[in-house]
Amino acid sequence: MAGFRIIGSGRYLPGEPYTNDMLSRVLDTSDEWIYKRTGIRQRHYCPEGQGPSDLAVPAARNAIEDAGIEPSSIDFILFNTMTPDYLLPGSGAEFAAKLGIPGVPALDMRQQCAAFVYSFQIASAMLTSGAAKRILIVGSEAHAGYMPWHEWDVLDGKTDKPQSQEDRERATRHRGFCIIFGDGAGALLLEATSEGDAGLLSAELHSDGSQIEQLRIPAGFKERPFINQKVVDEERMFLFMNGKEVFKHAISKVPQAVRAACKKASVSLDDIDWFVAHQANDRINIAIRERMKLAPAKVPSNIKNYGNTSGGTIPILMDEMRRDGRMKAGQLICVFALGAGMHWGAVIIRL
Ligand code: COA
């Protein structure tokens, strides 16, 4: 049967972590509030002047080294990010050039936190049809660019000057979203195979634009000019997130997608070795797990260390699990995610 194997993985988290206590230097919050509501203790931020194409390079190099292949043998790239280096073009081509393989086709995926489940379906279709032999899927984010405080020196503890009241008030107004997100990159290398039964067994993907207002940056090309003072005055360059609605959507729609994907693949929930969940908020994944009566040990979590790295969470978690020996060839995994758009879904993969 034609399918694919995962032959390499890698991850990269920039710099030293920023703890919840450090965030309280620039906004009104606490470690207790953040940890209790989200399960997050710390996150990383991309240095100023770098973007997702930069963070993705060391992650991809790790994956290439892990697989023991030549970068020139990669014949397609799927680049997942919701925080691109530029508003246009997407970051994939720039990333490929920085990786040293300019010319390789690179497709930019805009499904935000759900991009990886979409990428698995596209990669599978390309690898089983013969359109590609080796695909590099990358998820990389630089959310630091839309963090609502501007006085980074205060956060970094590099100044004796107190934070301005204006900066603290702005950051506190947006504290509901900003404490969740962190930066980082993960990469997976997929190779076509005609041996064994490894590959995608099923995909259950959905998009619903009627829910767009729950999670978006409400600035864009409808305006003339598209960057204007009104956007800044109305603070529409930040993420608007209706946390409660996103939460409700995730815990109702994701279990439906997981069950449907299992049905399509003719496998039961008990057959799955690992449920690899997008790491948006630990409370979402605990609620999904409890609704579906999944064993806690089968739904691994690493959000405590990284926060929500959007497109990066799934490959970062899979890389950790492959490297520490938990995730092995032959196992059956279910990957699920929900992201802005809204997009969501689940895929079943035989490793
Ligand atoms: N620190 C301290 N207090 C905070 C805070 C923070 N970072 N953020 C919000 N609060 C306060 C609010 O001001 C509010 O105070 P009030 O009751 O005095 O008005 C109170 O905490 C409750 O706020 P609310 O926004 O209702 O909290 P919540 O219980 O809905 O939790 C989220 C907020 C964001 C943690 C939660 O809704 C969530 O995680 N949703 C899912 C979001 C998600 O997964 N997004 C990514 C999708 S890919």
PDB file of C-alpha atoms and ligand atoms in Angstrom, residues 27-30 33-34 37-38 113 175-177 179-181 215 241-247 278 280-281 283-284 308 310 338-340, ligand 1:
ATOM      1  CA  LEU A  27       0.908  43.495  32.743  1.00  0.00           C
ATOM      2  CA  ASP A  28      -1.466  42.755  35.605  1.00  0.00           C
ATOM      3  CA  THR A  29      -1.422  38.985  35.881  1.00  0.00           C
ATOM      4  CA  SER A  30      -0.043  36.214  38.061  1.00  0.00           C
ATOM      5  CA  TRP A  33      -4.037  32.814  37.265  1.00  0.00           C
ATOM      6  CA  ILE A  34      -2.185  31.738  34.110  1.00  0.00           C
ATOM      7  CA  ARG A  37      -6.545  28.672  33.525  1.00  0.00           C
ATOM      8  CA  THR A  38      -4.100  27.350  30.895  1.00  0.00           C
ATOM      9  CA  CYS A 113      -3.218  26.428  14.807  1.00  0.00           C
ATOM     10  CA  ARG A 175      -3.958  40.031  28.797  1.00  0.00           C
ATOM     11  CA  GLY A 176      -6.622  37.480  27.861  1.00  0.00           C
ATOM     12  CA  PHE A 177      -4.825  36.473  24.668  1.00  0.00           C
ATOM     13  CA  ILE A 179      -0.365  35.125  28.056  1.00  0.00           C
ATOM     14  CA  ILE A 180      -1.198  32.036  25.983  1.00  0.00           C
ATOM     15  CA  PHE A 181       1.166  32.386  23.034  1.00  0.00           C
ATOM     16  CA  LEU A 215     -10.306  34.637  16.750  1.00  0.00           C
ATOM     17  CA  MET A 241      -9.869  36.277  20.880  1.00  0.00           C
ATOM     18  CA  ASN A 242     -13.221  35.402  22.361  1.00  0.00           C
ATOM     19  CA  GLY A 243     -11.616  32.848  24.667  1.00  0.00           C
ATOM     20  CA  LYS A 244     -14.837  31.373  26.005  1.00  0.00           C
ATOM     21  CA  GLU A 245     -16.307  30.783  22.509  1.00  0.00           C
ATOM     22  CA  VAL A 246     -13.060  29.280  21.203  1.00  0.00           C
ATOM     23  CA  PHE A 247     -13.002  27.008  24.221  1.00  0.00           C
ATOM     24  CA  HIS A 278      -2.605  20.951  19.471  1.00  0.00           C
ATOM     25  CA  ALA A 280      -3.703  25.676  22.890  1.00  0.00           C
ATOM     26  CA  ASN A 281      -4.673  25.432  26.526  1.00  0.00           C
ATOM     27  CA  ARG A 283      -7.860  22.889  30.059  1.00  0.00           C
ATOM     28  CA  ILE A 284      -9.216  22.410  26.528  1.00  0.00           C
ATOM     29  CA  ASN A 308       0.750  27.833  22.547  1.00  0.00           C
ATOM     30  CA  SER A 310       0.282  27.744  17.155  1.00  0.00           C
ATOM     31  CA  LEU A 338      -8.440  23.767  16.119  1.00  0.00           C
ATOM     32  CA  GLY A 339      -7.386  27.194  14.941  1.00  0.00           C
ATOM     33  CA  ALA A 340      -8.558  30.617  13.823  1.00  0.00           C
TER      34      ALA A 340
HETATM   35  N1  COA B   1      -4.292  37.463  34.228  1.00  0.00           N
HETATM   36  C1  COA B   1      -5.132  37.766  35.224  1.00  0.00           C
HETATM   37  N2  COA B   1      -6.454  37.945  35.025  1.00  0.00           N
HETATM   38  C2  COA B   1      -6.921  37.824  33.784  1.00  0.00           C
HETATM   39  C3  COA B   1      -6.087  37.502  32.687  1.00  0.00           C
HETATM   40  C4  COA B   1      -4.720  37.334  32.954  1.00  0.00           C
HETATM   41  N3  COA B   1      -3.836  37.034  31.986  1.00  0.00           N
HETATM   42  N4  COA B   1      -6.823  37.434  31.567  1.00  0.00           N
HETATM   43  C5  COA B   1      -8.115  37.705  31.928  1.00  0.00           C
HETATM   44  N5  COA B   1      -8.153  37.937  33.273  1.00  0.00           N
HETATM   45  C6  COA B   1      -9.330  38.260  34.093  1.00  0.00           C
HETATM   46  C7  COA B   1     -10.392  38.964  33.282  1.00  0.00           C
HETATM   47  O1  COA B   1     -10.159  40.356  33.248  1.00  0.00           O
HETATM   48  C8  COA B   1     -11.636  38.602  34.051  1.00  0.00           C
HETATM   49  O2  COA B   1     -11.724  39.423  35.176  1.00  0.00           O
HETATM   50  P1  COA B   1     -13.171  39.935  35.705  1.00  0.00           P
HETATM   51  O3  COA B   1     -13.916  38.711  36.083  1.00  0.00           O
HETATM   52  O4  COA B   1     -12.807  40.814  36.856  1.00  0.00           O
HETATM   53  O5  COA B   1     -13.765  40.663  34.553  1.00  0.00           O
HETATM   54  C9  COA B   1     -11.355  37.179  34.562  1.00  0.00           C
HETATM   55  O6  COA B   1      -9.917  37.042  34.537  1.00  0.00           O
HETATM   56  C10 COA B   1     -11.977  36.103  33.696  1.00  0.00           C
HETATM   57  O7  COA B   1     -11.642  36.376  32.341  1.00  0.00           O
HETATM   58  P2  COA B   1     -12.139  35.469  31.156  1.00  0.00           P
HETATM   59  O8  COA B   1     -11.611  36.024  29.872  1.00  0.00           O
HETATM   60  O9  COA B   1     -13.615  35.273  31.297  1.00  0.00           O
HETATM   61  O10 COA B   1     -11.366  34.113  31.532  1.00  0.00           O
HETATM   62  P3  COA B   1     -11.595  32.646  31.037  1.00  0.00           P
HETATM   63  O11 COA B   1     -11.931  31.813  32.191  1.00  0.00           O
HETATM   64  O12 COA B   1     -12.485  32.580  29.830  1.00  0.00           O
HETATM   65  O13 COA B   1     -10.125  32.246  30.582  1.00  0.00           O
HETATM   66  C11 COA B   1      -8.768  31.972  28.630  1.00  0.00           C
HETATM   67  C12 COA B   1      -9.512  32.946  29.532  1.00  0.00           C
HETATM   68  C13 COA B   1      -8.188  32.786  27.481  1.00  0.00           C
HETATM   69  C14 COA B   1      -7.658  31.307  29.419  1.00  0.00           C
HETATM   70  C15 COA B   1      -9.756  30.901  28.120  1.00  0.00           C
HETATM   71  O14 COA B   1     -10.958  31.481  27.692  1.00  0.00           O
HETATM   72  C16 COA B   1      -9.164  30.091  27.002  1.00  0.00           C
HETATM   73  O15 COA B   1      -8.098  29.552  27.094  1.00  0.00           O
HETATM   74  N6  COA B   1      -9.888  29.940  25.865  1.00  0.00           N
HETATM   75  C17 COA B   1      -9.399  29.239  24.725  1.00  0.00           C
HETATM   76  C18 COA B   1      -8.470  30.116  23.953  1.00  0.00           C
HETATM   77  C19 COA B   1      -7.599  29.358  22.994  1.00  0.00           C
HETATM   78  O16 COA B   1      -7.401  28.184  23.119  1.00  0.00           O
HETATM   79  N7  COA B   1      -7.062  30.073  22.010  1.00  0.00           N
HETATM   80  C20 COA B   1      -6.166  29.543  21.064  1.00  0.00           C
HETATM   81  C21 COA B   1      -6.905  28.748  20.049  1.00  0.00           C
HETATM   82  S1  COA B   1      -5.795  28.076  18.894  1.00  0.00           S
END
